[in-house]
């Protein structure tokens, strides 16, 4: 059964947090530079200008380097793990996607710890447990939904390419906390794949 490794996620999130702190540090350096440079300019204080120009750029470079390193080492690793988990969960629950039907509407519902997908009017749910992340924040939520959307696109465009005949395939995201539904995204309509879906598939297959 596909599942996320809680201990691994915690370690990676600590590294990701360091990257976020580095980003905030860079923002603070920019504010420091803007304020002190403005003051030195108004006062025509050459010494202050020299200090600002000699300290702000190196600090900004250092913060940027740390943020980039953490993003590559930890952030991308988390994205990769999430994508693999979503892929494996879809594979394990392939029957619940009802690929035998030629008209499919997927409803992707995200609350603060999991994603649930229902198909057409079936009561069964495909459940993705993201509780190892704790409460899902807005940025993590966006990345998870993007990964789910991408997997749906890749799955049905691949099936279409292999000759499967679907009259209609679409999905809609639902915010379980706000009880709001997002835009309907159509992948196949009237038996023809939509241009945006085909373009995405060709770029990522």
Coordinates of C-alpha atoms in Angstrom, one line a residue:
X1 CA 0.0 0.0 0.0
X2 CA 1.4 3.4 -1.0
X3 CA 2.1 5.7 1.8
X4 CA 4.3 8.7 2.8
X5 CA 7.2 8.1 5.1
X6 CA 6.5 10.4 8.1
X7 CA 10.1 10.5 9.3
X8 CA 11.5 11.3 5.9
X9 CA 8.9 14.0 5.3
X10 CA 9.8 15.7 8.7
X11 CA 13.5 15.7 7.8
X12 CA 12.9 17.2 4.4
X13 CA 10.5 19.8 5.8
X14 CA 13.1 21.0 8.3
X15 CA 15.5 21.6 5.3
X16 CA 12.7 23.3 3.4
X17 CA 12.0 25.5 6.4
X18 CA 15.7 26.6 6.3
X19 CA 15.2 27.6 2.7
X20 CA 12.1 29.6 3.6
X21 CA 14.0 31.4 6.4
X22 CA 16.7 32.2 3.9
X23 CA 14.1 33.8 1.6
X24 CA 12.8 35.9 4.4
X25 CA 16.4 36.9 5.2
X26 CA 16.9 38.1 1.6
X27 CA 13.7 40.2 1.9
X28 CA 15.1 41.7 5.2
X29 CA 18.4 42.5 3.4
X30 CA 16.6 44.3 0.6
X31 CA 14.6 46.4 3.1
X32 CA 17.8 47.1 5.0
X33 CA 19.5 48.2 1.8
X34 CA 16.6 50.4 0.7
X35 CA 16.1 52.1 4.0
X36 CA 19.7 52.8 4.9
X37 CA 20.6 53.8 1.3
X38 CA 17.8 56.3 1.3
X39 CA 18.8 57.7 4.6
X40 CA 22.5 58.0 3.6
X41 CA 21.4 59.6 0.3
X42 CA 19.3 62.2 2.1
X43 CA 22.1 62.9 4.6
X44 CA 24.8 62.7 2.0
X45 CA 26.6 60.3 4.3
X46 CA 29.3 58.7 2.2
X47 CA 30.4 56.4 5.0
X48 CA 27.0 54.9 5.5
X49 CA 26.7 54.4 1.7
X50 CA 29.9 52.6 1.7
X51 CA 28.9 50.3 4.6
X52 CA 25.5 49.6 2.9
X53 CA 27.1 48.8 -0.4
X54 CA 29.7 46.6 1.1
X55 CA 27.4 44.5 3.4
X56 CA 24.0 44.3 1.6
X57 CA 25.1 42.5 -1.7
X58 CA 27.2 39.8 0.0
X59 CA 24.4 39.1 2.5
X60 CA 21.8 38.9 -0.3
X61 CA 24.0 36.5 -2.3
X62 CA 24.5 34.3 0.8
X63 CA 20.7 34.2 1.5
X64 CA 19.9 33.5 -2.1
X65 CA 22.5 30.7 -2.3
X66 CA 21.1 29.1 0.8
X67 CA 17.5 29.4 -0.4
X68 CA 18.4 27.9 -3.8
X69 CA 20.4 25.0 -2.2
X70 CA 17.5 24.1 0.1
X71 CA 15.0 24.3 -2.7
X72 CA 17.0 21.9 -4.8
X73 CA 18.0 19.5 -2.1
X74 CA 14.7 19.5 0.0
X75 CA 11.9 21.2 -1.9
X76 CA 12.3 19.3 -5.1
X77 CA 12.8 16.0 -3.2
X78 CA 9.4 16.6 -1.5
X79 CA 7.7 17.3 -4.8
X80 CA 9.2 14.1 -6.2
X81 CA 8.0 12.1 -3.3
X82 CA 4.5 13.5 -3.5
X83 CA 4.3 12.9 -7.2
X84 CA 5.5 9.3 -6.8
X85 CA 3.0 8.7 -3.9
X86 CA 0.1 10.1 -6.1
X87 CA 1.1 7.9 -9.0
X88 CA 1.3 4.8 -6.9
X89 CA -2.0 5.5 -5.2
X90 CA -3.7 5.9 -8.6
X91 CA -2.2 2.7 -9.8
X92 CA -3.4 0.8 -6.7
X93 CA -6.9 2.2 -7.1
X94 CA -7.1 2.0 -10.9
X95 CA -10.4 0.2 -10.7
X96 CA -11.9 3.0 -8.8
X97 CA -11.1 5.4 -11.6
X98 CA -13.6 3.3 -13.7
X99 CA -11.6 3.4 -16.9
X100 CA -14.2 1.1 -18.5
X101 CA -16.7 4.0 -18.6
X102 CA -16.5 6.2 -21.7
X103 CA -17.7 9.3 -19.8
X104 CA -15.9 10.3 -16.6
X105 CA -16.1 13.3 -14.3
X106 CA -13.6 13.4 -11.5
X107 CA -14.1 15.5 -8.4
X108 CA -10.9 16.3 -6.5
X109 CA -11.6 17.4 -2.9
X110 CA -8.8 18.7 -0.6
X111 CA -9.2 19.3 3.1
X112 CA -6.4 20.1 5.6
X113 CA -4.8 16.6 5.6
X114 CA -6.0 14.5 2.6
X115 CA -7.2 14.5 -0.9
X116 CA -10.3 12.5 -1.9
X117 CA -11.3 11.8 -5.5
X118 CA -14.7 10.6 -6.5
X119 CA -15.8 9.6 -10.0
X120 CA -19.2 10.3 -11.5
X121 CA -21.8 9.3 -9.0
X122 CA -19.9 6.4 -7.4
X123 CA -19.6 6.5 -3.7
X124 CA -16.1 4.9 -3.6
X125 CA -13.3 7.3 -3.0
X126 CA -9.6 7.3 -3.9
X127 CA -7.9 8.7 -0.8
X128 CA -4.5 10.3 -0.6
X129 CA -3.3 10.7 3.0
X130 CA -1.0 13.7 3.5
X131 CA -1.2 13.8 7.3
X132 CA 2.6 13.4 7.6
X133 CA 2.8 17.0 6.4
X134 CA 0.6 18.1 9.3
X135 CA -1.8 20.8 8.3
X136 CA -1.6 21.5 4.6
X137 CA -0.7 25.2 3.9
X138 CA -1.7 27.1 0.8
X139 CA 1.6 26.6 -1.1
X140 CA 1.7 22.9 -0.3
X141 CA -2.0 22.6 -1.2
X142 CA -1.3 24.2 -4.6
X143 CA 1.6 21.8 -5.3
X144 CA -0.4 18.7 -4.3
X145 CA -3.4 19.7 -6.5
X146 CA -1.1 20.4 -9.4
X147 CA 0.5 16.9 -9.0
X148 CA -2.9 15.3 -8.9
X149 CA -4.1 17.3 -12.0
X150 CA -0.9 16.4 -13.9
X151 CA -1.4 12.7 -13.1
X152 CA -5.0 12.7 -14.4
X153 CA -3.9 14.5 -17.6
X154 CA -1.0 12.1 -18.2
X155 CA -3.1 9.0 -17.5
X156 CA -5.9 9.8 -19.9
X157 CA -3.8 11.3 -22.6
X158 CA -1.7 8.1 -22.6
X159 CA -4.8 6.0 -22.7
X160 CA -6.1 8.1 -25.6
X161 CA -2.7 7.8 -27.4
X162 CA -2.9 4.0 -27.0
X163 CA -6.3 3.9 -28.7
X164 CA -8.8 4.0 -25.8
X165 CA -12.0 5.7 -26.8
X166 CA -13.6 8.2 -24.4
X167 CA -16.4 10.5 -25.2
X168 CA -15.8 12.8 -22.2
X169 CA -13.2 13.1 -19.4
X170 CA -13.0 16.1 -17.1
X171 CA -12.1 17.0 -13.5
X172 CA -13.0 19.7 -11.0
X173 CA -11.3 20.7 -7.8
X174 CA -13.3 21.2 -4.7
X175 CA -12.1 23.0 -1.6
X176 CA -13.4 20.9 1.3
X177 CA -12.8 23.6 3.9
X178 CA -14.4 26.5 2.0
X179 CA -17.0 24.3 0.2
X180 CA -16.1 25.9 -3.1
X181 CA -15.7 24.3 -6.5
X182 CA -13.0 25.4 -8.9
X183 CA -13.1 25.6 -12.7
X184 CA -14.1 22.5 -14.7
X185 CA -11.1 21.3 -16.7
X186 CA -12.0 19.2 -19.7
X187 CA -9.5 16.7 -21.0
X188 CA -11.6 15.0 -23.7
X189 CA -14.9 16.2 -25.2
X190 CA -17.0 14.7 -28.0
X191 CA -14.3 12.0 -28.2
X192 CA -11.5 14.4 -28.9
X193 CA -8.7 15.4 -26.6
X194 CA -8.5 19.1 -25.8
X195 CA -5.5 21.0 -27.1
X196 CA -4.2 22.2 -23.7
X197 CA -4.2 18.6 -22.4
X198 CA -2.4 17.3 -25.5
X199 CA 0.1 20.0 -25.3
X200 CA 0.8 19.3 -21.6
X201 CA 1.1 15.6 -22.3
X202 CA 3.5 16.0 -25.2
X203 CA 5.7 18.3 -23.1
X204 CA 5.9 15.9 -20.1
X205 CA 5.7 12.4 -21.4

